[in-house]
Amino acid sequence: MTVELGHFALVLALLVAIVQGTVPLHGAARGSEPLMAVGRTAALAQFLLVLLAFLSLMNAYVQSDFSVLNVAQNSHSAKPLLYKIAGTWGNHEGSMLLWVLILALFGAALALFGSGLPQALKARALGVQAWVGVGFYLFILLTSNPFARLDPPPLDGQGLNPLLQDPGLAFHPPFLYLGYVGFSMAYAFAVAALIGGRVDPGWARWVRPWTLAAWIFLTIGIVLGSWWAYYELGWGGWWYWDPVENASLIPWLAGTALLHSAIVVEKRDALKGWTVFLALVTFGCSLLGTFLVRSGVLTSVHAFAQDPARGVFILLLLLLFAGGGFVLFAWRGPRLAGGGLFRPISREGSLLFNNLVLSVAAATVLLGTLYPLLLESMGGGKVSVGPPFFNRIFVPLMLPLIAAMAIGPMLAWKRGDLGQAMKRLMVAAGAALVATAAVSAILGSIEPAGVLGLALAAWLLAGTLAELAQRIRLFAVPLAESLRRLKGVPLGAWGMTLAHAGFALMIAGMTGSQVWRQEATLLMQPGEAVAFAGFEVGFDGVAAVPGPNYIAERGRFTIRDGKRVIAQLEPEKRRYPVEGRETTEAAIRTTAWGDLYLAVGDARDDGGRVVRLYFNPLMLWLWFGAAVMVAGGGLSVLDRRLRLGAPKRVRTGAVPAAARS
C-alpha cells in the first residue's frame, strides 16, 4: 500500500507543478501579489509530495518488497542496508525520482529563502522551474514508473550491480544530481529575467549563490566518481575521458564560466547578455548529460538506461527547455541594456578571457564526445575518440588559463596595469621556480611536461597567496595592521583564495600522477618479492574471505623499504554469487609523495597470480586540492553579501525596482 501511496503522491506532484508553472507567471504578468504568492505554497507542497514518493520507494527497498518490479530487479535480501538504501537511486527509474526530488528541493529552498528577491522575479523563476519539473514528472510516469508491481513476486531479487555496491558510488549520484539539477536555478533566473526584460547587478547577486551551490555539488560528485574509479576498477587511473565522465565535465566547465561571468555583472553591470546565455547553456549541458547517460546511445559502466524510447523522450525535453531558452534569448536578449565599459587589460578583461577559454574547452570536450555518435548515425562507421585527442587539445587550452588565473586578481577593475601586476608577481614567479625544481628533484627525473605542469601549479598557488598578501598589505604596513585586515577579509575573498589554491594543488597532483607514473604487470608466486618504484613488494599469498553478500580472494603483500616493513597491503578480487559478477578492490598505500597501488588478478594453474603494480606520484595532492577547492566554494556561499540585494542606485523620480520587475 505504501508503494501505491508514493505513486499517487507523484501524480499529485505533477498537478501541483502545473499549478506552480501557470498561476505565478500569470500573476507576475498582471502584477497580482496573491497570484504570485501561490508559487511559494505550490513549491513547498510539491517538495513534500515528491519526498513522500521517494521515501515510499526507499521503504520498499529497505523492506525488500520484491512485489515492486524496480526492487526485484535491483536489490536482494542479502545486501547490506547501505546498498539497499543506495539501490533506491542505483537504477534508472529510482535515479530519475531522485532527480525530481532534488529539483523540488531547490524550488522549495527558493520559496523559503528567496524573501529578498523582487516578487515578480521570484514568481517567474518558480514558474519556469515548475515546468522543468512537469517535463520530468511526465517522463517518469509515462516511461520510467518506479512503482510498477510484479505479480507474482519472486522469492528474492536480482541484486544491484556490484560496481555500485561501494560507498563512493552510493553517494556519487546524489551529489552529481545536486549539481546537474542545481543549475536549473540559474536557468530559471535567466528565463525569468528574459521574460521580465531586466538583468542588473542585483540579479547577478541573486543568481550567484544558487549557481555556486550547484557547482560545489557537481565538483564533489565528479571527484567522488573519480575516486571510485581509481580504487574500484583496478586500472590505476582516475580519469579516462569516458563519454559519461565528459558528460559531467561539460556542465562543470560551463558552470565555472558562469560563476566568473556573474561577478562581472554584479561588480560592473557588464556582460549581461553573455551571462544569461551561459546560464541557459549550463543547464542545457546538464540536460545533455542526462540524455547521454539514460538514452542508451553510450555504453559505459556509468550508464543506466539502454531504452531508446526513453532517450527520445529526454531528447524532446532537451530540445524543449534548452531550445526554448535559446529562442527566448534570441527574441528578448537584444533588449537587455548594455553595461559598463572596460579595457582589455582589466579585472573584467581577465574574467572574460577566463570565460572564453572555458567555453572553448567545454565545446572541445562536447565535440570529442558527440563526434563518434554523429559519425556512426550518418553511416560513417565506428570511431573512438579517447585520451590522446583530449590530452592534446584540452590540456593546451588550460595552460594560458592557469597562467592568467594568477594575474587577473592583481588587476584593477575597468582599467588595469599589467606591468604593475607582473612586478607584484615576481616573488611568486621565483617561488614557482624553486618549488618546481625541488619537487622534480624529489620525484627523481626532469620531464619537460612535468616541469611545465608543476611550474604552472606553483605559479598559481604563489600568485594566489600573493593576492591575499596584497589584500592585507603584508610588509607594507605594520604586522598588527595586516592581521587586522586579515580578520576583515570577506568570506567571498577567502573562497576565491582557497578555490584557486585548491586548483593549483590539483594541477600538481594531475601532473605528477600522469608524467611520473610507474606501472608493471607481473605474474607472481606466493613467497616471491620484486623491486618496484624504490620498494620491495613481497607476495605472501591469497586467502578466501567471506563478505556479507560476496566471496573475496584477498591477497596479502608485504612492502619493505630496504629491510624495514612499512606496510601490509591486502587487495581483493570479489565475486558476487547473486549477480554473477566480479569486482576488483585495489589496496593503496598513500603518502604525501605518491600512492603505491596494488591490484590482484586471476589465479594461474601453477598457483601464481597476475599482479598489477602502480606508483602514482602526488595523488594525495589531487584529492586534497579538490577538498580545498570545495571548501573555498563553501566559504563563498556563506558570504552574507550574496544573500543581500545589490546596492540600489536611487535617483529622483526613478521608478522603484520592484515595480519595474
XYZ file of C-alpha atoms in Angstrom:
661
model
C 0.000 0.000 0.000
C 2.928 2.317 0.713
C 4.060 1.973 -2.896
C 0.634 2.994 -4.217
C 0.733 5.985 -1.881
C 4.078 7.014 -3.364
C 2.733 6.633 -6.900
C -0.309 8.751 -6.039
C 1.914 11.407 -4.421
C 3.974 11.614 -7.612
C 0.842 12.171 -9.698
C -0.280 14.899 -7.289
C 3.179 16.498 -7.529
C 2.709 16.697 -11.306
C -0.612 18.501 -10.854
C 0.874 20.883 -8.286
C 3.783 21.611 -10.636
C 1.320 22.551 -13.391
C -0.355 24.991 -10.992
C 3.035 26.372 -9.953
C 4.002 26.802 -13.583
C 0.923 28.780 -14.581
C -0.564 30.803 -11.718
C 2.605 32.663 -10.560
C 3.594 33.510 -14.153
C 0.115 34.868 -14.781
C 0.309 36.795 -11.537
C 3.666 38.318 -12.481
C 2.271 39.412 -15.844
C -0.706 41.072 -14.139
C 1.209 42.401 -11.133
C -1.045 40.411 -8.761
C 0.699 39.682 -5.472
C -1.809 36.979 -4.314
C -1.335 35.040 -7.559
C 2.446 35.347 -7.381
C 2.357 34.087 -3.772
C 0.810 30.820 -4.996
C 4.247 29.871 -6.297
C 5.700 29.673 -2.779
C 2.930 27.451 -1.453
C 2.974 25.220 -4.523
C 6.773 24.785 -4.397
C 6.639 23.652 -0.774
C 3.705 21.311 -1.449
C 5.443 19.847 -4.490
C 8.580 19.080 -2.483
C 6.635 17.341 0.282
C 4.765 15.192 -2.251
C 7.928 14.135 -4.099
C 9.654 13.442 -0.796
C 6.751 11.154 0.161
C 7.071 9.340 -3.173
C 10.827 8.916 -2.785
C 10.565 7.661 0.801
C 7.891 5.188 -0.293
C 10.273 3.680 -2.849
C 13.147 3.693 -0.347
C 10.943 1.882 2.186
C 10.238 -0.813 -0.422
C 13.988 -1.299 -0.839
C 14.692 -1.407 2.888
C 11.840 -3.905 3.414
C 12.936 -5.967 0.353
C 9.469 -5.734 -1.148
C 10.030 -7.808 -4.284
C 6.465 -7.296 -5.440
C 7.820 -3.970 -6.768
C 9.494 -4.605 -10.136
C 12.161 -1.963 -9.524
C 13.167 -3.543 -6.203
C 13.166 -7.071 -7.630
C 15.489 -6.018 -10.469
C 17.945 -4.012 -8.362
C 18.046 -5.428 -4.839
C 18.486 -8.621 -2.862
C 17.681 -9.610 0.698
C 21.373 -10.323 1.455
C 22.544 -6.815 0.565
C 23.876 -4.597 3.394
C 21.449 -1.878 4.464
C 23.549 0.929 2.955
C 23.291 -0.608 -0.515
C 19.613 -1.349 -0.093
C 19.136 2.382 0.502
C 21.540 3.297 -2.306
C 19.684 0.887 -4.552
C 16.806 3.370 -4.467
C 18.730 5.581 -6.885
C 21.145 2.955 -8.246
C 18.894 2.320 -11.254
C 17.245 4.327 -13.994
C 13.749 4.719 -12.528
C 14.890 5.465 -8.999
C 17.578 7.868 -10.138
C 15.016 9.887 -12.101
C 12.837 10.030 -8.986
C 15.880 11.376 -7.142
C 16.264 13.923 -9.967
C 12.779 15.382 -9.472
C 13.191 15.252 -5.683
C 16.281 17.453 -5.928
C 14.518 19.727 -8.418
C 11.643 20.151 -5.971
C 14.145 20.680 -3.135
C 15.746 23.616 -4.936
C 12.311 25.067 -5.672
C 11.326 24.781 -2.004
C 14.629 26.396 -0.991
C 13.940 29.326 -3.309
C 10.429 29.629 -1.873
C 11.731 29.655 1.703
C 14.946 31.673 1.370
C 14.159 33.971 -1.554
C 12.485 36.675 0.510
C 14.965 39.296 -0.686
C 14.072 38.758 -4.347
C 11.683 41.030 -6.232
C 8.354 39.236 -6.078
C 7.858 39.142 -9.849
C 11.332 37.678 -10.480
C 10.789 35.058 -7.782
C 7.361 34.112 -9.153
C 8.701 33.762 -12.682
C 11.698 31.709 -11.552
C 9.459 29.338 -9.586
C 7.125 29.064 -12.567
C 9.924 28.252 -15.005
C 11.398 25.663 -12.672
C 7.981 24.064 -12.239
C 7.684 23.489 -15.986
C 11.039 21.705 -15.948
C 9.544 19.514 -13.238
C 6.410 18.866 -15.307
C 8.526 17.505 -18.145
C 10.390 15.089 -15.888
C 7.263 14.019 -13.984
C 5.707 13.038 -17.301
C 8.890 11.234 -18.285
C 8.825 9.161 -15.073
C 5.104 8.422 -15.083
C 4.902 7.561 -18.782
C 8.186 5.738 -19.424
C 10.008 5.030 -16.145
C 7.493 4.233 -13.409
C 9.478 3.140 -10.308
C 6.326 1.882 -8.564
C 5.259 -0.787 -11.078
C 4.150 -4.017 -9.385
C 5.323 -7.541 -10.205
C 2.847 -10.400 -9.936
C 3.682 -12.968 -8.773
C 6.628 -11.559 -6.796
C 9.894 -13.556 -6.848
C 11.305 -15.090 -3.681
C 14.338 -12.822 -3.912
C 15.716 -10.054 -6.093
C 18.344 -9.999 -8.825
C 20.679 -7.782 -6.819
C 22.414 -4.486 -7.531
C 25.297 -4.092 -9.966
C 28.340 -4.960 -7.784
C 30.236 -1.961 -9.138
C 27.606 0.234 -7.473
C 27.920 -1.554 -4.132
C 30.554 0.822 -2.878
C 30.421 3.879 -0.589
C 31.877 6.106 -3.309
C 29.171 5.120 -5.793
C 26.459 5.184 -3.121
C 26.933 8.942 -2.681
C 28.248 9.854 -6.143
C 24.824 10.086 -7.915
C 23.106 12.292 -5.296
C 25.909 14.846 -5.373
C 26.106 14.706 -9.158
C 22.362 15.316 -9.407
C 22.530 18.144 -6.883
C 24.944 19.752 -9.332
C 23.064 18.929 -12.527
C 19.665 19.927 -11.174
C 21.051 22.850 -9.205
C 21.919 24.581 -12.457
C 18.192 24.625 -13.192
C 18.051 27.561 -10.778
C 20.404 29.592 -12.969
C 18.278 28.592 -15.969
C 15.078 29.629 -14.183
C 16.535 33.001 -13.197
C 17.804 33.547 -16.745
C 14.441 32.797 -18.355
C 12.671 34.876 -15.701
C 14.988 37.795 -16.441
C 14.380 37.462 -20.178
C 10.616 37.473 -19.604
C 10.897 40.487 -17.317
C 13.390 42.214 -19.609
C 15.789 43.159 -16.845
C 19.268 41.979 -15.815
C 21.208 44.070 -13.306
C 23.795 43.635 -10.521
C 21.032 42.608 -8.127
C 20.021 39.782 -10.473
C 23.627 38.556 -10.635
C 23.940 38.609 -6.853
C 20.777 36.512 -6.530
C 21.950 34.025 -9.177
C 25.458 33.512 -7.827
C 24.740 31.591 -4.586
C 22.453 29.120 -6.374
C 24.973 28.606 -9.158
C 27.805 28.315 -6.652
C 25.925 25.683 -4.645
C 25.300 23.642 -7.801
C 28.967 23.995 -8.790
C 30.098 22.742 -5.363
C 27.826 19.702 -5.506
C 28.851 18.872 -9.069
C 32.523 19.160 -8.103
C 32.005 16.759 -5.198
C 30.110 14.371 -7.458
C 32.837 14.351 -10.110
C 35.598 13.862 -7.535
C 33.702 11.023 -5.838
C 33.278 9.337 -9.212
C 36.981 9.715 -9.980
C 37.952 8.422 -6.550
C 35.684 5.393 -7.014
C 37.110 4.649 -10.466
C 40.609 4.952 -9.008
C 40.342 2.360 -6.258
C 37.465 0.166 -7.514
C 38.247 -0.596 -11.161
C 41.843 -1.696 -10.567
C 43.402 0.107 -13.525
C 45.423 2.593 -11.502
C 43.941 5.728 -13.085
C 41.375 8.293 -12.004
C 40.144 9.740 -15.327
C 39.873 8.156 -18.747
C 37.825 10.691 -20.733
C 34.950 8.204 -20.713
C 31.947 9.782 -22.534
C 29.881 9.726 -19.362
C 32.728 11.325 -17.412
C 32.770 14.007 -20.104
C 29.014 14.452 -19.700
C 29.609 15.733 -16.169
C 32.716 17.762 -17.039
C 30.976 19.827 -19.740
C 28.402 21.494 -17.420
C 31.137 21.907 -14.806
C 33.231 23.929 -17.252
C 30.213 25.969 -18.355
C 29.138 26.499 -14.739
C 32.624 27.692 -13.798
C 32.477 30.231 -16.619
C 29.005 31.307 -15.457
C 30.237 31.923 -11.908
C 33.013 34.211 -13.108
C 30.795 35.992 -15.634
C 28.174 36.729 -12.968
C 30.874 38.503 -10.953
C 31.327 40.997 -13.815
C 27.578 41.642 -13.954
C 27.463 42.192 -10.208
C 30.548 44.383 -9.935
C 30.476 46.279 -13.229
C 26.989 45.772 -14.723
C 28.644 44.352 -17.865
C 28.454 41.076 -19.859
C 24.754 40.770 -19.015
C 23.608 39.114 -22.215
C 26.580 36.757 -22.187
C 25.879 35.733 -18.581
C 22.232 34.974 -19.324
C 23.327 32.944 -22.339
C 25.812 30.998 -20.197
C 23.057 30.204 -17.685
C 20.990 28.691 -20.486
C 23.992 26.780 -21.866
C 24.991 25.370 -18.476
C 21.608 23.823 -17.745
C 21.358 22.693 -21.354
C 24.645 20.825 -20.863
C 23.207 19.236 -17.713
C 20.208 18.031 -19.689
C 22.537 16.775 -22.415
C 24.457 14.786 -19.820
C 21.193 13.241 -18.650
C 20.326 12.332 -22.225
C 23.710 10.704 -22.857
C 23.577 8.611 -19.684
C 19.949 7.498 -19.985
C 19.292 7.241 -23.696
C 21.236 4.075 -24.434
C 23.423 5.863 -27.014
C 26.505 5.350 -24.839
C 27.906 2.156 -23.398
C 29.657 2.836 -20.115
C 29.997 1.465 -16.623
C 28.324 4.716 -15.547
C 25.322 4.456 -17.873
C 21.948 3.257 -16.579
C 19.304 3.004 -19.278
C 19.518 1.204 -22.613
C 15.988 2.013 -23.826
C 15.874 4.188 -26.992
C 12.246 5.190 -26.293
C 13.316 6.831 -23.060
C 16.167 8.513 -24.886
C 13.761 10.059 -27.392
C 11.639 11.450 -24.549
C 14.658 13.019 -22.843
C 15.850 14.378 -26.187
C 12.474 16.083 -26.593
C 12.836 17.591 -23.114
C 16.322 18.794 -24.037
C 15.037 20.420 -27.223
C 12.065 21.939 -25.406
C 13.878 23.511 -22.470
C 17.312 24.265 -23.943
C 15.967 25.130 -27.388
C 13.102 27.135 -25.940
C 15.507 29.081 -23.757
C 17.711 29.948 -26.734
C 14.702 31.028 -28.803
C 13.601 33.292 -25.962
C 17.136 34.658 -25.691
C 17.222 35.398 -29.427
C 13.946 37.302 -29.071
C 14.444 39.135 -25.769
C 18.215 39.142 -25.360
C 18.909 42.134 -27.618
C 16.619 44.233 -25.405
C 18.903 43.850 -22.408
C 20.621 47.172 -21.844
C 24.384 47.310 -22.233
C 26.625 47.689 -19.216
C 29.844 49.368 -18.176
C 32.832 49.605 -20.494
C 36.276 48.259 -19.659
C 39.732 47.920 -21.138
C 41.045 44.504 -22.256
C 43.744 44.713 -19.567
C 41.482 44.831 -16.514
C 39.821 42.562 -13.983
C 36.811 42.339 -16.295
C 39.092 41.506 -19.217
C 40.736 38.663 -17.301
C 37.333 37.227 -16.357
C 36.208 37.487 -19.988
C 39.366 35.633 -21.049
C 38.531 33.011 -18.419
C 35.064 32.661 -19.945
C 36.341 32.327 -23.491
C 38.861 29.602 -22.616
C 36.386 27.644 -20.504
C 33.745 27.901 -23.219
C 36.131 26.659 -25.905
C 37.260 23.850 -23.583
C 33.662 22.791 -22.959
C 32.948 22.888 -26.693
C 36.047 20.772 -27.357
C 35.001 18.102 -24.876
C 31.465 18.182 -26.290
C 32.762 17.751 -29.845
C 35.036 14.870 -28.896
C 32.188 13.156 -27.046
C 29.492 13.551 -29.692
C 31.569 13.169 -32.865
C 31.683 9.332 -32.786
C 27.908 9.213 -32.223
C 27.173 11.650 -35.041
C 29.551 9.887 -37.435
C 28.021 6.474 -36.709
C 24.466 7.816 -37.069
C 25.346 9.092 -40.553
C 26.759 5.743 -41.645
C 30.387 6.714 -41.277
C 31.306 3.693 -39.183
C 32.571 3.475 -35.629
C 35.470 5.589 -34.429
C 36.916 6.065 -30.974
C 37.845 9.449 -29.539
C 39.801 8.846 -26.369
C 42.529 10.209 -24.108
C 45.071 11.049 -26.873
C 42.645 13.522 -28.500
C 41.523 15.173 -25.283
C 45.015 15.373 -23.796
C 46.392 17.008 -26.935
C 43.553 19.519 -27.294
C 42.118 20.139 -23.846
C 45.348 20.350 -21.858
C 46.993 23.058 -24.035
C 43.784 25.101 -23.758
C 44.120 25.081 -19.980
C 47.713 26.331 -19.914
C 47.036 30.034 -20.690
C 44.008 29.954 -18.384
C 46.117 28.765 -15.443
C 48.761 31.382 -16.194
C 46.117 34.125 -16.288
C 44.403 32.983 -13.068
C 47.274 34.378 -11.012
C 47.353 37.674 -12.919
C 43.645 38.514 -13.093
C 43.027 39.188 -9.370
C 46.005 41.559 -9.386
C 44.388 43.830 -11.985
C 42.104 46.724 -11.177
C 38.520 46.927 -12.359
C 37.825 48.821 -15.593
C 41.468 49.624 -16.354
C 44.435 47.599 -15.100
C 48.192 47.877 -15.280
C 49.737 44.612 -16.475
C 53.270 45.790 -15.744
C 52.487 46.560 -12.108
C 50.660 43.262 -11.727
C 53.655 41.329 -13.058
C 56.002 43.206 -10.711
C 53.867 42.112 -7.755
C 54.066 38.544 -9.005
C 57.855 38.431 -9.371
C 58.220 36.821 -5.963
C 55.540 34.320 -6.960
C 57.470 33.502 -10.135
C 60.658 32.904 -8.134
C 58.815 30.704 -5.657
C 57.311 28.732 -8.530
C 60.761 28.032 -9.996
C 62.179 26.911 -6.666
C 59.191 24.698 -5.869
C 59.241 23.119 -9.318
C 62.934 22.294 -9.089
C 62.531 20.844 -5.589
C 59.572 18.599 -6.413
C 61.156 17.431 -9.684
C 64.326 16.517 -7.800
C 62.340 14.554 -5.196
C 60.456 12.673 -7.917
C 63.774 11.730 -9.429
C 63.751 12.973 -13.018
C 63.314 16.079 -15.123
C 60.389 15.653 -17.517
C 59.541 18.709 -19.670
C 55.765 18.174 -19.459
C 56.016 17.566 -15.732
C 58.168 20.628 -15.139
C 55.678 22.786 -17.065
C 52.722 21.406 -15.116
C 54.399 21.820 -11.736
C 55.598 25.315 -12.670
C 52.056 26.374 -13.519
C 50.727 24.842 -10.306
C 53.365 26.592 -8.215
C 52.792 29.857 -10.133
C 49.069 29.765 -9.443
C 49.493 28.858 -5.784
C 52.142 31.523 -5.198
C 50.137 34.102 -7.151
C 47.021 33.328 -5.122
C 48.923 33.813 -1.869
C 50.483 36.995 -3.277
C 46.997 38.387 -3.977
C 45.983 37.675 -0.390
C 49.191 39.332 0.836
C 48.408 42.411 -1.256
C 44.851 42.481 0.081
C 46.095 42.701 3.678
C 49.103 44.876 2.658
C 51.592 42.421 4.120
C 55.023 44.060 4.726
C 53.588 47.410 3.564
C 52.023 48.198 6.946
C 52.816 47.008 10.475
C 52.138 43.330 11.094
C 49.366 44.102 13.562
C 47.562 46.108 10.897
C 47.950 43.263 8.382
C 46.480 40.810 10.889
C 43.580 43.186 11.496
C 42.971 43.336 7.763
C 43.236 39.554 7.556
C 40.392 39.181 10.052
C 38.297 41.505 7.935
C 38.775 39.669 4.635
C 35.265 38.751 3.381
C 34.316 35.092 3.139
C 33.895 35.507 -0.599
C 37.540 36.592 -0.937
C 38.644 33.670 1.224
C 36.575 31.436 -1.014
C 38.365 32.647 -4.143
C 41.753 32.181 -2.455
C 41.002 28.629 -1.366
C 39.376 27.675 -4.693
C 42.376 28.879 -6.705
C 44.858 27.344 -4.243
C 42.971 24.038 -4.329
C 43.001 24.062 -8.116
C 46.776 24.633 -8.029
C 47.216 21.571 -5.811
C 45.003 19.557 -8.152
C 47.154 20.567 -11.122
C 50.246 19.351 -9.271
C 48.511 16.058 -8.476
C 47.327 15.598 -12.050
C 50.802 16.330 -13.381
C 52.647 14.035 -11.007
C 50.242 11.111 -11.442
C 50.429 11.302 -15.241
C 54.011 12.269 -16.012
C 55.966 10.341 -13.353
C 53.642 7.352 -13.102
C 55.254 3.897 -12.962
C 53.420 0.637 -13.654
C 54.113 -3.050 -14.054
C 52.029 -6.183 -14.644
C 53.672 -9.288 -13.227
C 52.987 -12.966 -12.644
C 53.964 -13.561 -9.006
C 54.174 -16.737 -6.980
C 53.485 -16.821 -3.216
C 56.745 -16.051 -1.396
C 58.175 -14.085 -4.343
C 59.350 -10.472 -3.994
C 60.052 -7.853 -6.660
C 61.621 -4.412 -6.649
C 59.269 -1.662 -7.796
C 59.404 2.157 -7.539
C 62.051 2.023 -4.830
C 60.151 -0.544 -2.729
C 60.367 -4.281 -2.290
C 56.932 -5.852 -2.851
C 56.578 -9.326 -1.395
C 53.629 -11.580 -2.282
C 52.644 -13.657 0.773
C 49.651 -15.468 -0.760
C 45.877 -15.380 -1.206
C 43.106 -16.374 1.225
C 39.344 -16.748 0.747
C 37.370 -14.302 2.873
C 33.549 -14.310 3.059
C 31.719 -10.992 2.804
C 28.110 -10.062 3.585
C 26.969 -10.817 0.026
C 30.177 -11.755 -1.777
C 33.178 -14.086 -1.566
C 36.578 -12.413 -1.720
C 40.011 -13.675 -2.675
C 42.241 -11.447 -0.573
C 45.902 -11.131 -1.451
C 48.489 -10.220 1.137
C 51.571 -8.206 0.212
C 54.396 -7.015 2.428
C 56.002 -3.716 1.417
C 59.566 -3.052 2.523
C 61.818 -0.048 2.252
C 65.151 -1.750 2.475
C 64.815 -4.232 5.343
C 62.108 -2.240 7.127
C 58.467 -3.313 6.704
C 56.445 -0.189 6.012
C 53.028 -1.600 5.057
C 50.861 -4.683 4.629
C 48.520 -4.330 1.652
C 45.520 -6.587 1.009
C 43.890 -6.110 -2.412
C 40.819 -8.219 -3.136
C 39.013 -9.815 -6.025
C 35.342 -10.195 -5.112
C 32.698 -12.435 -6.633
C 29.012 -11.697 -6.104
C 27.117 -15.021 -6.499
C 23.664 -13.455 -6.941
C 24.724 -11.109 -9.745
C 27.367 -13.499 -11.120
C 29.900 -10.687 -11.443
C 33.347 -9.836 -10.120
C 34.934 -6.617 -8.908
C 38.468 -5.536 -8.076
C 39.301 -3.837 -4.798
C 42.719 -2.196 -5.010
C 44.979 -1.767 -1.993
C 46.681 1.616 -1.789
C 49.438 2.976 0.428
C 49.182 6.750 0.370
C 51.900 9.225 1.291
C 52.434 12.887 0.519
C 54.724 11.945 -2.373
C 52.708 9.200 -4.017
C 50.441 6.169 -3.934
C 51.717 2.620 -4.108
C 48.769 0.848 -5.730
C 48.256 -2.925 -5.964
C 45.543 -4.966 -7.664
C 45.434 -8.762 -7.681
C 44.133 -10.670 -10.701
C 43.104 -14.175 -11.618
C 44.875 -17.334 -10.450
C 47.025 -19.367 -12.828
C 47.313 -23.147 -12.989
C 50.699 -23.062 -11.263
C 49.311 -21.122 -8.280
C 50.658 -17.757 -9.407
C 48.658 -14.562 -9.636
C 48.614 -11.692 -12.057
C 49.531 -8.598 -10.034
C 49.271 -5.020 -11.286
C 51.567 -2.520 -9.593
C 51.369 1.243 -9.943
C 53.146 4.149 -8.345
C 51.225 7.396 -8.819
C 53.183 10.410 -7.550
C 51.357 13.296 -5.823
C 47.907 11.634 -5.924
C 47.120 12.908 -2.443
C 47.622 16.453 -3.725
C 44.859 15.896 -6.265
C 42.283 14.724 -3.693
C 43.341 17.275 -1.075
C 43.275 20.063 -3.674
C 39.732 19.098 -4.648
C 38.686 19.264 -0.985
C 40.283 22.707 -0.611
C 38.553 23.921 -3.767
C 35.167 22.717 -2.495
C 35.846 24.365 0.870
C 36.516 27.618 -0.970
C 33.183 27.353 -2.727
C 31.505 26.679 0.618
C 33.013 29.803 2.177
C 31.809 31.872 -0.759
C 28.267 30.563 -0.335
C 28.365 31.553 3.349
C 29.287 35.148 2.483
C 26.230 37.083 3.623
C 26.732 39.652 0.855
C 25.364 37.046 -1.575
C 22.143 36.923 0.432
C 21.606 40.654 0.148
C 20.474 42.565 -2.876
C 22.999 44.664 -4.704
C 23.047 48.328 -3.681
C 20.304 50.238 -5.448
C 21.050 53.429 -7.317
C 18.331 55.809 -6.168
C 17.647 58.801 -8.383
C 14.997 61.421 -8.085
C 11.892 60.419 -9.984
C 13.174 56.904 -10.640
C 10.650 54.099 -10.773
C 11.109 51.675 -7.830
C 12.910 48.459 -8.762
C 10.104 46.237 -7.542
C 7.639 47.995 -9.823
C 9.910 47.571 -12.832
C 10.183 43.821 -12.181
